[in-house]
């Protein structure tokens, strides 16, 4: 079946621009996660949704980062006024429920110039 | 702070050599443990996991890992690597008081020479 998909796969933004990154989880997966992976590092947790409810946003690095999942399916991670330090790969993962295996998407590589 | 350490950042092996990648975590409570693999151009995928029971866990493609609680370690092993094992390997934990938040190590890049 279809896995987790993310778009765009690559995004170049000028410093100060806003960006929106999309995640399509596996159908029927209740839980959705966003991670940030800086170059040479492992992924770091950003935020977690259970259906449409954002239950944990403790990993969001600043108030410029905002995530939503309004209908409990597709999720969007928005970054306002991008900075160079936002350059990273943003990974989305979904699972049947929060204690089950997380399936990862291919990621969106964001480069801020 | 909770953390996961992978001491080998780059490993180069010849085919048929044995592999052991180290992973240590700093968390005193109960954890679930994972190894993920990312092949070139592909997404992260689960290699194996440990929740409870036998501390020697077998995963896909001949990989295994051993949980040693006293050493806070979960090392990955494979007796004989293949060129197709070239990938980046990530150790990760979920502390049970979180139950969902994966904490990853920084990864180990493995290059297997044919």
CSV table of C-alpha atoms in Angstrom, one decimal, chain B:
chain,number,residue,atom,x,y,z
B,1,UNK,CA,18.8,15.3,29.3
B,2,UNK,CA,17.8,12.1,27.6
B,3,UNK,CA,20.3,11.2,24.8
B,4,UNK,CA,21.4,8.4,22.6
B,5,UNK,CA,25.1,8.0,21.6
B,6,UNK,CA,26.4,6.3,18.6
B,7,UNK,CA,30.2,6.2,18.9
B,8,UNK,CA,31.0,5.2,15.3
B,9,UNK,CA,30.1,7.9,12.9
B,10,UNK,CA,31.7,6.3,9.8
B,11,UNK,CA,32.5,2.6,9.3
B,12,UNK,CA,34.1,1.0,6.3
B,13,UNK,CA,34.0,-2.7,5.9
B,14,UNK,CA,34.7,-5.2,3.2
B,15,UNK,CA,32.0,-7.7,2.1
B,16,UNK,CA,31.7,-10.7,4.4
B,17,UNK,CA,33.2,-8.8,7.4
B,18,UNK,CA,31.4,-8.8,10.7
B,19,UNK,CA,29.6,-5.7,11.9
B,20,UNK,CA,29.0,-4.2,15.3
B,21,UNK,CA,27.6,-0.7,15.7
B,22,UNK,CA,27.5,0.7,19.2
B,23,UNK,CA,24.6,2.4,20.8
B,24,UNK,CA,24.3,3.7,24.4
B,25,UNK,CA,21.4,5.7,25.9
B,26,UNK,CA,21.1,7.8,29.0
B,27,UNK,CA,17.8,7.2,30.6
B,28,UNK,CA,17.2,5.4,33.9
B,29,UNK,CA,13.7,4.3,33.4
B,30,UNK,CA,12.1,1.7,31.0
B,31,UNK,CA,12.7,2.3,27.4
B,32,UNK,CA,11.8,0.8,24.0
B,33,UNK,CA,14.7,0.5,21.7
B,34,UNK,CA,15.0,0.7,17.9
B,35,UNK,CA,17.4,0.5,15.0
B,36,UNK,CA,16.4,2.3,11.9
B,37,UNK,CA,18.2,2.2,8.5
B,38,UNK,CA,18.3,4.6,5.7
B,39,UNK,CA,19.5,3.2,2.4
B,40,UNK,CA,20.8,5.8,-0.2
B,41,UNK,CA,17.9,7.7,-1.6
B,42,UNK,CA,15.3,6.0,0.5
B,43,UNK,CA,13.4,6.9,3.6
B,44,UNK,CA,14.0,5.7,7.2
B,45,UNK,CA,12.8,2.2,7.8
B,46,UNK,CA,12.6,0.1,10.9
B,47,UNK,CA,15.3,-2.6,11.1
B,48,UNK,CA,14.4,-4.1,14.5
B,49,UNK,CA,13.0,-3.2,17.9
B,50,UNK,CA,13.0,-4.3,21.5
B,51,UNK,CA,10.2,-3.8,23.9
B,52,UNK,CA,10.6,-6.6,26.4
B,53,UNK,CA,11.5,-10.3,26.7
B,54,UNK,CA,14.5,-11.9,25.1
B,55,UNK,CA,17.3,-9.2,25.0
B,56,UNK,CA,18.6,-10.7,21.8
B,57,UNK,CA,16.4,-9.3,19.0
B,58,UNK,CA,16.5,-10.5,15.4
B,59,UNK,CA,15.5,-8.1,12.7
B,60,UNK,CA,15.3,-8.1,8.9
B,61,UNK,CA,18.2,-8.9,6.5
B,62,UNK,CA,20.2,-10.9,9.1
B,63,UNK,CA,20.6,-8.1,11.6
B,64,UNK,CA,20.4,-8.6,15.3
B,65,UNK,CA,20.8,-6.4,18.4
B,66,UNK,CA,21.4,-7.2,22.0
B,67,UNK,CA,19.9,-5.1,24.9
B,68,UNK,CA,22.3,-5.0,27.9
B,69,UNK,CA,20.4,-3.2,30.6
B,70,UNK,CA,23.3,-2.8,33.0
B,71,UNK,CA,25.3,-1.1,30.3
B,72,UNK,CA,22.4,1.0,28.8
B,73,UNK,CA,23.4,-0.4,25.4
B,74,UNK,CA,21.7,-1.8,22.4
B,75,UNK,CA,24.4,-2.7,19.9
B,76,UNK,CA,23.6,-3.8,16.3
B,77,UNK,CA,25.4,-6.8,14.8
B,78,UNK,CA,25.5,-8.7,11.6
B,79,UNK,CA,27.9,-11.7,11.1
B,80,UNK,CA,28.6,-11.0,7.4
B,81,UNK,CA,27.8,-7.8,5.7
B,82,UNK,CA,27.0,-7.3,2.0
B,83,UNK,CA,27.5,-4.4,-0.3
B,84,UNK,CA,23.7,-3.8,-0.2
B,85,UNK,CA,24.1,-3.0,3.6
B,86,UNK,CA,25.7,0.3,2.7
B,87,UNK,CA,23.4,2.8,4.5
B,88,UNK,CA,23.1,5.0,7.5
B,89,UNK,CA,22.0,3.4,10.7
B,90,UNK,CA,20.2,5.2,13.5
B,91,UNK,CA,19.7,3.9,17.0
B,92,UNK,CA,16.6,5.3,18.8
B,93,UNK,CA,14.8,5.0,22.1
B,94,UNK,CA,11.3,5.8,23.3
B,95,UNK,CA,11.3,6.4,27.1
B,96,UNK,CA,8.2,4.8,28.5
B,97,UNK,CA,7.0,7.9,30.2
B,98,UNK,CA,6.8,9.4,26.7
B,99,UNK,CA,5.5,6.3,24.9
B,100,UNK,CA,5.8,7.9,21.4
B,101,UNK,CA,8.7,10.4,21.2
B,102,UNK,CA,11.6,8.8,19.4
B,103,UNK,CA,15.0,10.1,20.5
B,104,UNK,CA,17.6,9.3,17.9
B,105,UNK,CA,21.3,9.0,17.9
B,106,UNK,CA,23.4,10.9,15.4
B,107,UNK,CA,23.7,7.9,13.1
B,108,UNK,CA,26.5,5.7,11.7
B,109,UNK,CA,27.3,5.7,8.0
B,110,UNK,CA,28.3,2.3,6.9
B,111,UNK,CA,30.2,1.7,3.6
B,112,UNK,CA,30.6,-1.9,2.5
B,113,UNK,CA,33.2,-2.3,-0.2
B,114,UNK,CA,32.6,-5.2,-2.7
